[in-house]
Amino acid sequence: MSAPYIPRDRRWHPPAHTPDYKTSVTRSPRLPLLSVEQSLSEITGPTFGHTALGPRDADLIHNFTGAPAIGERILVHGRVTDENLRPVAGALLEVWQANAAGRYRHVNDGYLAPLDPNFSGCGRCLTGADGSYTLRTIKPGAYPFRNHGNSWRMAHIHFSIFGAGLAQRLVTQMYFEGDPLRDQDPIAQTLPDPAALDRLVAPLDLNASIPLDSLAYRFDITLRGRRQTPFENRPEGA
Amino acid sequence: MPVEYPKETPSQTAGPFVHIGTMPTVAGFRGLEPELGQAIAGPACPGQRIGVSGRVLDATGAPVRDLLFEIWQADPNGIYNHPEDPRVRDISQDFNGFGRVAADFDDGAIRFETVKPGPVPGRDARMQAPHLNVFLLARGINVGLSTRLYFGDEDNAGDPLLALIDPPHRRETLVMAADGTAYSFTIRLQGARETVFLDF
Ligand SMILES: [Fe+2]
């Protein structure tokens, strides 16, 4: 049997029940999660090859109509590694975001800001052998949402990540360095430790920018690592 | 001081527009092709074809209509389509194992077809009863929720995970009702019959 993953530190993640983010109140389990040993069901998980992706999936500037989207052109790049600092190769990253005006291309988004006819806001890519990835997109706008009377989301890109197994599955959001909305964003503030939020804030990366074309932001992602001990659990009572 | 390791990137909610990046046709446009998770088992896969339907309810009993529901399961012989399954060479033909379903925007209904998985080896060589592994994403869910769905017409008595659930009456929150080849579930995020969610 393959080595199991290091247990998740639930105190580092947002709690389920975060009353300042109102929707969590009725959607949060109140009973303790059941802690279980990992079996093949949790160590395995969906894996994806390059045949699953289209040629322009990683280029959100052009992947809707071919004509360029409006907005501040950026690269988002980084590495996906695990808690043992090993690269996670072949991880699937799926991203979605609002356009430069803060509007989503989604039947349920009624924000008054306009759609960009050349921007869909979805993209995806696989990490390379060293865990690296690069996406090209435009910087999303901030947008209001119904929470408090005047609640705004800081600019963000949603990320869904499939690592090597279900235990590494992670969904999160990337923020941008210097965003003035950080301290009042009710979703960013679900994180109990400001150091955890820091991990989601991508710094400007001038060296990775493309002169006369695009700025760049760096977003490194850490997935759970595997236990290194060769000793296996014995069944209880054995 | 204990040894320090880099910490896992923290989770954030998927929000209500998760479909854009995962199932854009549900969001209302054509974007990523192919959309992933659209066939857990293709037509050439052997095994018993089944239909699964259900809903995920919030604390007020209202269905979660912006939900994204992900399934990961073994094939009819209990083999996962994954390099770390020691039997993967014998995986059924035309079998993927990964499925993705968006709840209906009007009534929250979740419906999909698949093949019934076989029993899966657990740790310590104890067999696990056939089950679907489920991962739930939605607005208001800060960390994606993991649970399992078992089959009401299987012998679940010896399943090592169900045996851990205490009090025992909560085990039934993970067991689907069977009606021939149709199975149905209700997942409750909160309340009197709150579903058992997993930390693994
Ligand atoms: Fe968002």
mmCIF file of C-alpha atoms and ligand atoms in Angstrom, chain A residues 96-98 104 143 153-154 156-158 173 187, chain B residues 14-17, ligand 1:
data_model
loop_
_atom_site.group_PDB
_atom_site.id
_atom_site.type_symbol
_atom_site.label_atom_id
_atom_site.label_comp_id
_atom_site.label_asym_id
_atom_site.label_seq_id
_atom_site.Cartn_x
_atom_site.Cartn_y
_atom_site.Cartn_z
ATOM 1 C CA TRP A 96 -12.284 30.825 -13.142
ATOM 2 C CA GLN A 97 -12.594 34.528 -12.602
ATOM 3 C CA ALA A 98 -14.583 37.682 -13.201
ATOM 4 C CA TYR A 104 -18.760 36.744 -14.297
ATOM 5 C CA TYR A 143 -17.122 43.012 -7.272
ATOM 6 C CA ARG A 153 -14.726 40.776 -2.924
ATOM 7 C CA MET A 154 -11.112 41.717 -3.397
ATOM 8 C CA HIS A 156 -9.336 37.079 -7.056
ATOM 9 C CA ILE A 157 -8.916 34.063 -9.293
ATOM 10 C CA HIS A 158 -10.560 30.814 -8.212
ATOM 11 C CA GLN A 173 -8.613 31.571 -4.402
ATOM 12 C CA ILE A 187 -14.418 35.432 2.465
ATOM 13 C CA ALA B 14 -15.599 27.698 -4.533
ATOM 14 C CA GLY B 15 -18.344 30.336 -4.579
ATOM 15 C CA PRO B 16 -21.528 30.217 -6.653
ATOM 16 C CA PHE B 17 -19.838 30.429 -10.058
HETATM 17 FE FE FE C 1 -15.422 34.893 -7.137
#
